[in-house]
Amino acid sequence: MNSADSSLLLADRLRRVESRQDRERRARIEAERLLESKSLELYEANLALSALAADLERRVEERTRELSVERQRALQLAEVDALTGIANRASFAHRLTDLLADPQASAQGIAVLLIDLDDFKTVNDTLGHAAGDTLLIEVARRLVDTVRPGDVVARLGGDEFAVIACAVGSARQGAVVMAHRLLRALCRPATIDARLVPCSCSIGLAEAGGPGRNADELLRDADLALYASKRGGRERVTSFEVALRAELEQRAALEAEVRHAVVDKQIEPWYQPIMHRSSGRFVGVEVLARWHRPDGKVRAPADFLDAVEVLGLLDTMMENMLQRALREAGPLIADGSLEYLSINVSPSQFNQGWALNRLPALLAETGFPASALVVEITETALLQDIDRTRTMLSALTDRGMRIALDDFGVGYSNFSLLRQLPFDLLKLDRSLICDIETDKDALALAECILNLAVRLRIKVVAEGVETQQQAALLAAGGCATMQGYWFARPQRDLSTWFAPDADPPPRAWA
């Protein structure tokens, strides 16, 4: 091969080498570009994953915090009374248990005060449950404003409240002072819907007396003291004494006796006659409940009526009594010896519709004429819903019954009711009569009501007349009918006054 050919061959090889190198360079550049692109994509993907992970971690932290807050709120709600915002029964029990287990707190003195509102049911029955709730909120506010820092205020349910008074000292006086301060704070009228509503309470007090006391025992002792306050006249403070345990046993025994007495119809109708001044004779009788015990003793309603209501037996007791009373008085109505029979219907019975639902049926069962039945209703039974009350009273009068406003002169003494509602009789409460012999203002007030009733064409029956002078003063003031011990005491047998040979009623009016 000549030199020219060799040169050509060498040049060709060089071109091929250069071409291969160029291809390799371009391939390397492309590979580097692709690698850089993929690396950038991976970097961006890593950034996105990192951001996603951070956002997820943030969300997890936020939700964890939310769950923690919700858990704390749920725990708080579980220990707070929904209506009043103070501690509830569970929270009170936990706090009392913790304090009793703390030697330092026990050494400083711990007392439990149970507080129960007096006649709270009447507020619900007369003004409605919304007003009752407003009163409960106001009571809770007064308690919180009156106790000291560190004391615990709770609503145990219904109208029952409690206070754990801490650091009351070893002497009972400290706890008693606290209880009386609470009593003064609570026993003031409350303003509800621009109306002054009476508010009072009873308080039972029990002290731990040092370490080792059990929460249940302490609450039981306070409850016994509270019951003693209720039985003692209400609106008072009672400290626990060991003797109160015997009272609990007596209460349980009484309720058992009363239950049997209602079922066995031992609670009977007694009668107190109503004297008419111009005719000088008894024209009506009021039915009164008396418990004729198997041992021969007769007990008045004050001894058993609370137990009857607690046991939910008031309707049963009333129907048992009225079936007997209507049958016993029926013949006297028929022969003209007696004009009417008067019965008392409690606020709860009236507002629950018992009178309207059951009285017509009882009249039909016994054949007693509706026109000879007077239904006595206290003012507190009438105020819950005046339109509903008017409808219910009208329904009773449409069936022939007459309506009496009982115990007028106590409670609200709402004179507008005399104009708004269909009353046939107004019963003047004994509290307005007892002082008319010695108190000119009391006499003037009684005469004012008598004059008002005359103008409104409502007959008046004066209750609780016990002396000749009271009868004379009322007669001079225009009172036509009266009842009380001056004329006759309650008796079981109607023949005492209405038998042919019965003694005539007294006619000492002046």
PDB file of C-alpha atoms in Angstrom, residues 118-128 131 135 189-190 192 194-199 347 378-384 405-417 449:
ATOM      1  CA  ASP A 118     -88.953  25.829 100.440  1.00  0.00           C
ATOM      2  CA  ASP A 119     -92.121  25.478  98.318  1.00  0.00           C
ATOM      3  CA  PHE A 120     -90.171  25.477  95.051  1.00  0.00           C
ATOM      4  CA  LYS A 121     -92.814  23.232  93.492  1.00  0.00           C
ATOM      5  CA  THR A 122     -95.330  26.019  94.009  1.00  0.00           C
ATOM      6  CA  VAL A 123     -93.198  28.332  91.855  1.00  0.00           C
ATOM      7  CA  ASN A 124     -93.149  25.759  89.059  1.00  0.00           C
ATOM      8  CA  ASP A 125     -96.867  25.055  89.411  1.00  0.00           C
ATOM      9  CA  THR A 126     -97.944  28.685  89.521  1.00  0.00           C
ATOM     10  CA  LEU A 127     -95.420  30.576  87.388  1.00  0.00           C
ATOM     11  CA  GLY A 128     -94.105  27.836  85.107  1.00  0.00           C
ATOM     12  CA  ALA A 131     -89.596  30.931  86.117  1.00  0.00           C
ATOM     13  CA  LEU A 135     -85.021  31.171  90.407  1.00  0.00           C
ATOM     14  CA  PRO A 189     -87.526  37.605  97.229  1.00  0.00           C
ATOM     15  CA  ALA A 190     -86.259  37.223  93.674  1.00  0.00           C
ATOM     16  CA  ILE A 192     -88.666  37.137  87.919  1.00  0.00           C
ATOM     17  CA  ALA A 194     -90.802  41.968  86.788  1.00  0.00           C
ATOM     18  CA  ARG A 195     -92.534  40.129  89.640  1.00  0.00           C
ATOM     19  CA  LEU A 196     -91.263  39.610  93.186  1.00  0.00           C
ATOM     20  CA  VAL A 197     -91.267  35.882  93.903  1.00  0.00           C
ATOM     21  CA  PRO A 198     -90.803  34.645  97.494  1.00  0.00           C
ATOM     22  CA  CYS A 199     -87.609  32.682  98.047  1.00  0.00           C
ATOM     23  CA  PRO A 347    -102.339  23.350  93.398  1.00  0.00           C
ATOM     24  CA  THR A 378    -105.870  28.405  96.600  1.00  0.00           C
ATOM     25  CA  GLU A 379    -104.499  31.399  94.746  1.00  0.00           C
ATOM     26  CA  THR A 380    -101.153  29.719  94.097  1.00  0.00           C
ATOM     27  CA  ALA A 381    -102.894  27.138  91.912  1.00  0.00           C
ATOM     28  CA  LEU A 382    -104.193  29.787  89.537  1.00  0.00           C
ATOM     29  CA  LEU A 383    -101.221  31.908  88.470  1.00  0.00           C
ATOM     30  CA  GLN A 384     -99.251  29.653  86.126  1.00  0.00           C
ATOM     31  CA  LEU A 405    -110.955  31.074  96.197  1.00  0.00           C
ATOM     32  CA  ASP A 406    -109.478  29.603  99.384  1.00  0.00           C
ATOM     33  CA  ASP A 407    -107.103  31.182 101.931  1.00  0.00           C
ATOM     34  CA  PHE A 408    -107.546  34.681 100.508  1.00  0.00           C
ATOM     35  CA  GLY A 409    -105.352  37.128 102.392  1.00  0.00           C
ATOM     36  CA  VAL A 410    -102.157  35.064 102.323  1.00  0.00           C
ATOM     37  CA  GLY A 411     -99.718  34.528  99.460  1.00  0.00           C
ATOM     38  CA  TYR A 412    -100.023  36.969  96.563  1.00  0.00           C
ATOM     39  CA  SER A 413    -103.565  38.234  97.396  1.00  0.00           C
ATOM     40  CA  ASN A 414    -104.024  39.185  93.761  1.00  0.00           C
ATOM     41  CA  PHE A 415    -107.232  41.226  93.701  1.00  0.00           C
ATOM     42  CA  SER A 416    -107.355  41.179  89.905  1.00  0.00           C
ATOM     43  CA  LEU A 417    -108.125  37.458  90.058  1.00  0.00           C
ATOM     44  CA  ILE A 449    -112.274  42.863 101.559  1.00  0.00           C
TER      45      ILE A 449
END
